[in-house]
């Protein structure tokens, strides 16, 4: 009973951590887009380029975490320090932003390449680390509370002996059923 309580509390802590970090990343996306619209002229190219940077960071981070988990199965133990690194990366990226904007001066940014030059240093590091965090949380959840009956295969409804005949009767066309009965009767004679 004690093991069940500790597994449930460990699972709930990881789920809360995943929820809060996902919520924080979503809030950061909104803040990044609003912040960059101060410098980027808001036209049809700006939003997709900025969203692409965030999604690429999450995808690359997930790929890196999956490789890390393949090499070091206990890598989920580094999830908490990785969340701290994401917070530090947020602060550092905002602190470095004036130097990123210096070459552009006060001009409005309109071209996709320039949007990337401004958006990547601000958004990619945090997105990458957050993308690494989520697979580590999944691995930690599996380590804290393994799935019950993971190897037991549940029978399909059609595989149950009683259900099999009922389902088979329902799916057979009436004409086909008559022909089948005639064949069975003919063979039994």
mmCIF file of C-alpha atoms in Angstrom:
data_model
loop_
_atom_site.group_PDB
_atom_site.id
_atom_site.type_symbol
_atom_site.label_atom_id
_atom_site.label_comp_id
_atom_site.label_asym_id
_atom_site.label_seq_id
_atom_site.Cartn_x
_atom_site.Cartn_y
_atom_site.Cartn_z
ATOM 1 C CA UNK A 1 0.000 0.000 0.000
ATOM 2 C CA UNK A 2 2.852 2.373 0.822
ATOM 3 C CA UNK A 3 4.435 1.749 -2.593
ATOM 4 C CA UNK A 4 1.147 2.583 -4.316
ATOM 5 C CA UNK A 5 0.896 5.930 -2.490
ATOM 6 C CA UNK A 6 4.468 6.890 -3.298
ATOM 7 C CA UNK A 7 3.995 5.929 -6.951
ATOM 8 C CA UNK A 8 0.794 7.996 -7.149
ATOM 9 C CA UNK A 9 2.419 11.026 -5.518
ATOM 10 C CA UNK A 10 5.489 10.734 -7.763
ATOM 11 C CA UNK A 11 3.270 10.437 -10.821
ATOM 12 C CA UNK A 12 1.192 13.462 -9.841
ATOM 13 C CA UNK A 13 4.314 15.553 -9.223
ATOM 14 C CA UNK A 14 5.641 14.755 -12.700
ATOM 15 C CA UNK A 15 2.256 15.456 -14.281
ATOM 16 C CA UNK A 16 2.069 18.834 -12.538
ATOM 17 C CA UNK A 17 5.621 19.611 -13.698
ATOM 18 C CA UNK A 18 4.719 18.702 -17.283
ATOM 19 C CA UNK A 19 1.568 20.829 -17.143
ATOM 20 C CA UNK A 20 3.368 23.852 -15.711
ATOM 21 C CA UNK A 21 6.256 23.651 -18.161
ATOM 22 C CA UNK A 22 3.900 23.226 -21.120
ATOM 23 C CA UNK A 23 1.825 26.160 -19.922
ATOM 24 C CA UNK A 24 4.967 28.259 -19.458
ATOM 25 C CA UNK A 25 6.215 27.439 -22.955
ATOM 26 C CA UNK A 26 2.851 28.346 -24.449
ATOM 27 C CA UNK A 27 2.849 31.632 -22.532
ATOM 28 C CA UNK A 28 6.407 32.304 -23.673
ATOM 29 C CA UNK A 29 5.378 31.746 -27.293
ATOM 30 C CA UNK A 30 2.708 34.424 -26.970
ATOM 31 C CA UNK A 31 5.165 36.781 -25.271
ATOM 32 C CA UNK A 32 7.832 36.143 -27.926
ATOM 33 C CA UNK A 33 5.425 36.811 -30.768
ATOM 34 C CA UNK A 34 4.119 40.008 -29.181
ATOM 35 C CA UNK A 35 7.635 41.144 -28.290
ATOM 36 C CA UNK A 36 9.049 40.473 -31.750
ATOM 37 C CA UNK A 37 6.140 42.276 -33.406
ATOM 38 C CA UNK A 38 7.600 45.454 -31.881
ATOM 39 C CA UNK A 39 10.583 45.005 -34.204
ATOM 40 C CA UNK A 40 9.188 42.861 -37.009
ATOM 41 C CA UNK A 41 6.688 44.365 -39.377
ATOM 42 C CA UNK A 42 3.620 42.181 -38.904
ATOM 43 C CA UNK A 43 2.836 40.711 -42.281
ATOM 44 C CA UNK A 44 2.037 37.225 -43.531
ATOM 45 C CA UNK A 45 5.662 35.981 -43.359
ATOM 46 C CA UNK A 46 6.410 36.981 -39.768
ATOM 47 C CA UNK A 47 4.157 34.639 -37.812
ATOM 48 C CA UNK A 48 4.950 31.409 -39.723
ATOM 49 C CA UNK A 49 8.699 32.036 -39.494
ATOM 50 C CA UNK A 50 8.543 32.669 -35.746
ATOM 51 C CA UNK A 51 6.283 29.654 -35.187
ATOM 52 C CA UNK A 52 8.635 27.536 -37.291
ATOM 53 C CA UNK A 53 11.550 28.496 -35.050
ATOM 54 C CA UNK A 54 9.643 27.431 -31.919
ATOM 55 C CA UNK A 55 8.434 24.153 -33.416
ATOM 56 C CA UNK A 56 11.882 23.355 -34.804
ATOM 57 C CA UNK A 57 13.374 23.937 -31.359
ATOM 58 C CA UNK A 58 10.837 21.626 -29.715
ATOM 59 C CA UNK A 59 11.365 18.946 -32.371
ATOM 60 C CA UNK A 60 15.163 19.108 -32.198
ATOM 61 C CA UNK A 61 15.027 19.020 -28.402
ATOM 62 C CA UNK A 62 12.767 15.973 -28.478
ATOM 63 C CA UNK A 63 15.123 14.255 -30.895
ATOM 64 C CA UNK A 64 18.122 15.056 -28.695
ATOM 65 C CA UNK A 65 16.318 13.776 -25.599
ATOM 66 C CA UNK A 66 15.328 10.533 -27.319
ATOM 67 C CA UNK A 67 18.950 9.944 -28.313
ATOM 68 C CA UNK A 68 20.075 10.790 -24.781
ATOM 69 C CA UNK A 69 17.523 8.372 -23.288
ATOM 70 C CA UNK A 70 18.677 5.662 -25.676
ATOM 71 C CA UNK A 71 22.296 6.114 -24.551
ATOM 72 C CA UNK A 72 21.560 6.740 -20.857
ATOM 73 C CA UNK A 73 18.272 5.121 -19.743
ATOM 74 C CA UNK A 74 18.402 6.997 -16.424
ATOM 75 C CA UNK A 75 18.611 10.408 -18.136
ATOM 76 C CA UNK A 76 15.184 11.323 -16.757
ATOM 77 C CA UNK A 77 16.944 12.104 -13.487
ATOM 78 C CA UNK A 78 18.234 15.280 -15.148
ATOM 79 C CA UNK A 79 14.753 16.645 -15.901
ATOM 80 C CA UNK A 80 14.699 19.079 -12.966
ATOM 81 C CA UNK A 81 18.103 20.630 -13.748
ATOM 82 C CA UNK A 82 17.033 20.831 -17.390
ATOM 83 C CA UNK A 83 13.943 22.841 -16.378
ATOM 84 C CA UNK A 84 16.269 25.209 -14.531
ATOM 85 C CA UNK A 85 18.434 25.498 -17.659
ATOM 86 C CA UNK A 86 15.304 26.473 -19.623
ATOM 87 C CA UNK A 87 14.652 29.301 -17.168
ATOM 88 C CA UNK A 88 18.252 30.493 -17.371
ATOM 89 C CA UNK A 89 18.122 30.302 -21.176
ATOM 90 C CA UNK A 90 15.038 32.534 -21.149
ATOM 91 C CA UNK A 91 16.797 35.181 -19.080
ATOM 92 C CA UNK A 92 20.009 34.987 -21.123
ATOM 93 C CA UNK A 93 18.175 35.218 -24.452
ATOM 94 C CA UNK A 94 16.352 38.367 -23.370
ATOM 95 C CA UNK A 95 19.581 39.853 -21.980
ATOM 96 C CA UNK A 96 21.368 39.177 -25.280
ATOM 97 C CA UNK A 97 18.520 40.543 -27.413
ATOM 98 C CA UNK A 98 19.825 44.147 -27.640
ATOM 99 C CA UNK A 99 23.060 42.899 -29.189
ATOM 100 C CA UNK A 100 21.048 40.817 -31.675
ATOM 101 C CA UNK A 101 19.003 43.886 -32.640
ATOM 102 C CA UNK A 102 22.021 46.236 -32.881
ATOM 103 C CA UNK A 103 22.797 45.564 -36.586
ATOM 104 C CA UNK A 104 19.219 46.465 -37.549
ATOM 105 C CA UNK A 105 19.125 49.786 -35.715
ATOM 106 C CA UNK A 106 15.658 51.272 -35.603
ATOM 107 C CA UNK A 107 14.563 49.903 -38.963
ATOM 108 C CA UNK A 108 11.583 47.593 -39.236
ATOM 109 C CA UNK A 109 12.400 43.972 -40.053
ATOM 110 C CA UNK A 110 10.398 42.519 -42.934
ATOM 111 C CA UNK A 111 12.393 39.780 -44.687
ATOM 112 C CA UNK A 112 12.195 36.149 -43.468
ATOM 113 C CA UNK A 113 15.996 35.838 -43.203
ATOM 114 C CA UNK A 114 16.123 38.893 -40.952
ATOM 115 C CA UNK A 115 13.227 37.547 -38.881
ATOM 116 C CA UNK A 116 15.222 34.354 -38.394
ATOM 117 C CA UNK A 117 18.331 36.322 -37.376
ATOM 118 C CA UNK A 118 16.293 38.011 -34.662
ATOM 119 C CA UNK A 119 14.018 35.129 -33.651
ATOM 120 C CA UNK A 120 16.444 32.233 -33.457
ATOM 121 C CA UNK A 121 18.611 33.628 -30.617
ATOM 122 C CA UNK A 122 15.524 34.570 -28.645
ATOM 123 C CA UNK A 123 13.318 31.512 -29.102
ATOM 124 C CA UNK A 124 15.379 28.508 -30.212
ATOM 125 C CA UNK A 125 17.442 27.846 -27.037
ATOM 126 C CA UNK A 126 14.426 27.799 -24.731
ATOM 127 C CA UNK A 127 12.340 25.792 -27.199
ATOM 128 C CA UNK A 128 15.147 23.279 -27.600
ATOM 129 C CA UNK A 129 15.564 22.754 -23.849
ATOM 130 C CA UNK A 130 11.796 22.544 -23.364
ATOM 131 C CA UNK A 131 11.618 20.016 -26.184
ATOM 132 C CA UNK A 132 14.166 17.946 -24.285
ATOM 133 C CA UNK A 133 12.214 18.265 -21.050
ATOM 134 C CA UNK A 134 8.978 16.600 -22.190
ATOM 135 C CA UNK A 135 10.449 13.206 -23.217
ATOM 136 C CA UNK A 136 12.415 13.147 -19.972
ATOM 137 C CA UNK A 137 9.193 13.697 -18.037
ATOM 138 C CA UNK A 138 7.613 10.805 -19.924
ATOM 139 C CA UNK A 139 10.563 8.588 -19.040
ATOM 140 C CA UNK A 140 10.342 9.700 -15.407
ATOM 141 C CA UNK A 141 6.635 8.844 -15.338
ATOM 142 C CA UNK A 142 7.377 5.369 -16.668
ATOM 143 C CA UNK A 143 10.118 4.938 -14.058
ATOM 144 C CA UNK A 144 7.987 6.125 -11.132
ATOM 145 C CA UNK A 145 4.832 4.231 -12.002
ATOM 146 C CA UNK A 146 5.318 1.541 -14.636
ATOM 147 C CA UNK A 147 2.290 0.590 -16.678
ATOM 148 C CA UNK A 148 0.348 -2.278 -15.178
ATOM 149 C CA UNK A 149 -0.156 -5.409 -17.278
ATOM 150 C CA UNK A 150 2.084 -3.972 -19.943
ATOM 151 C CA UNK A 151 2.832 -7.355 -21.518
ATOM 152 C CA UNK A 152 -0.624 -8.850 -21.180
ATOM 153 C CA UNK A 153 -2.480 -8.748 -24.458
ATOM 154 C CA UNK A 154 -6.187 -8.053 -24.185
ATOM 155 C CA UNK A 155 -8.342 -10.182 -26.445
ATOM 156 C CA UNK A 156 -10.250 -8.455 -29.181
ATOM 157 C CA UNK A 157 -14.039 -8.634 -28.944
ATOM 158 C CA UNK A 158 -14.146 -11.025 -31.892
ATOM 159 C CA UNK A 159 -11.736 -13.397 -30.142
ATOM 160 C CA UNK A 160 -14.093 -14.111 -27.250
ATOM 161 C CA UNK A 161 -15.782 -17.469 -28.029
ATOM 162 C CA UNK A 162 -19.363 -16.357 -27.370
ATOM 163 C CA UNK A 163 -18.973 -12.958 -28.991
ATOM 164 C CA UNK A 164 -17.307 -14.444 -32.060
ATOM 165 C CA UNK A 165 -20.404 -16.320 -33.168
ATOM 166 C CA UNK A 166 -22.778 -13.414 -32.432
ATOM 167 C CA UNK A 167 -20.592 -10.978 -34.338
ATOM 168 C CA UNK A 168 -20.141 -13.428 -37.180
ATOM 169 C CA UNK A 169 -23.927 -13.877 -37.457
ATOM 170 C CA UNK A 170 -24.459 -10.128 -37.552
ATOM 171 C CA UNK A 171 -21.932 -9.523 -40.292
ATOM 172 C CA UNK A 172 -23.005 -12.263 -42.677
ATOM 173 C CA UNK A 173 -25.364 -11.235 -45.441
ATOM 174 C CA UNK A 174 -28.651 -13.206 -45.230
ATOM 175 C CA UNK A 175 -28.259 -14.682 -48.711
ATOM 176 C CA UNK A 176 -24.749 -15.830 -47.860
ATOM 177 C CA UNK A 177 -26.008 -17.362 -44.623
ATOM 178 C CA UNK A 178 -28.661 -19.336 -46.549
ATOM 179 C CA UNK A 179 -26.054 -20.608 -48.987
ATOM 180 C CA UNK A 180 -23.776 -21.551 -46.089
ATOM 181 C CA UNK A 181 -26.621 -23.476 -44.383
ATOM 182 C CA UNK A 182 -27.411 -25.245 -47.647
ATOM 183 C CA UNK A 183 -23.764 -26.243 -48.085
ATOM 184 C CA UNK A 184 -23.545 -27.457 -44.489
ATOM 185 C CA UNK A 185 -26.799 -29.412 -44.826
ATOM 186 C CA UNK A 186 -25.691 -30.904 -48.152
ATOM 187 C CA UNK A 187 -22.377 -32.049 -46.650
ATOM 188 C CA UNK A 188 -24.046 -33.611 -43.636
ATOM 189 C CA UNK A 189 -26.267 -35.829 -45.824
#
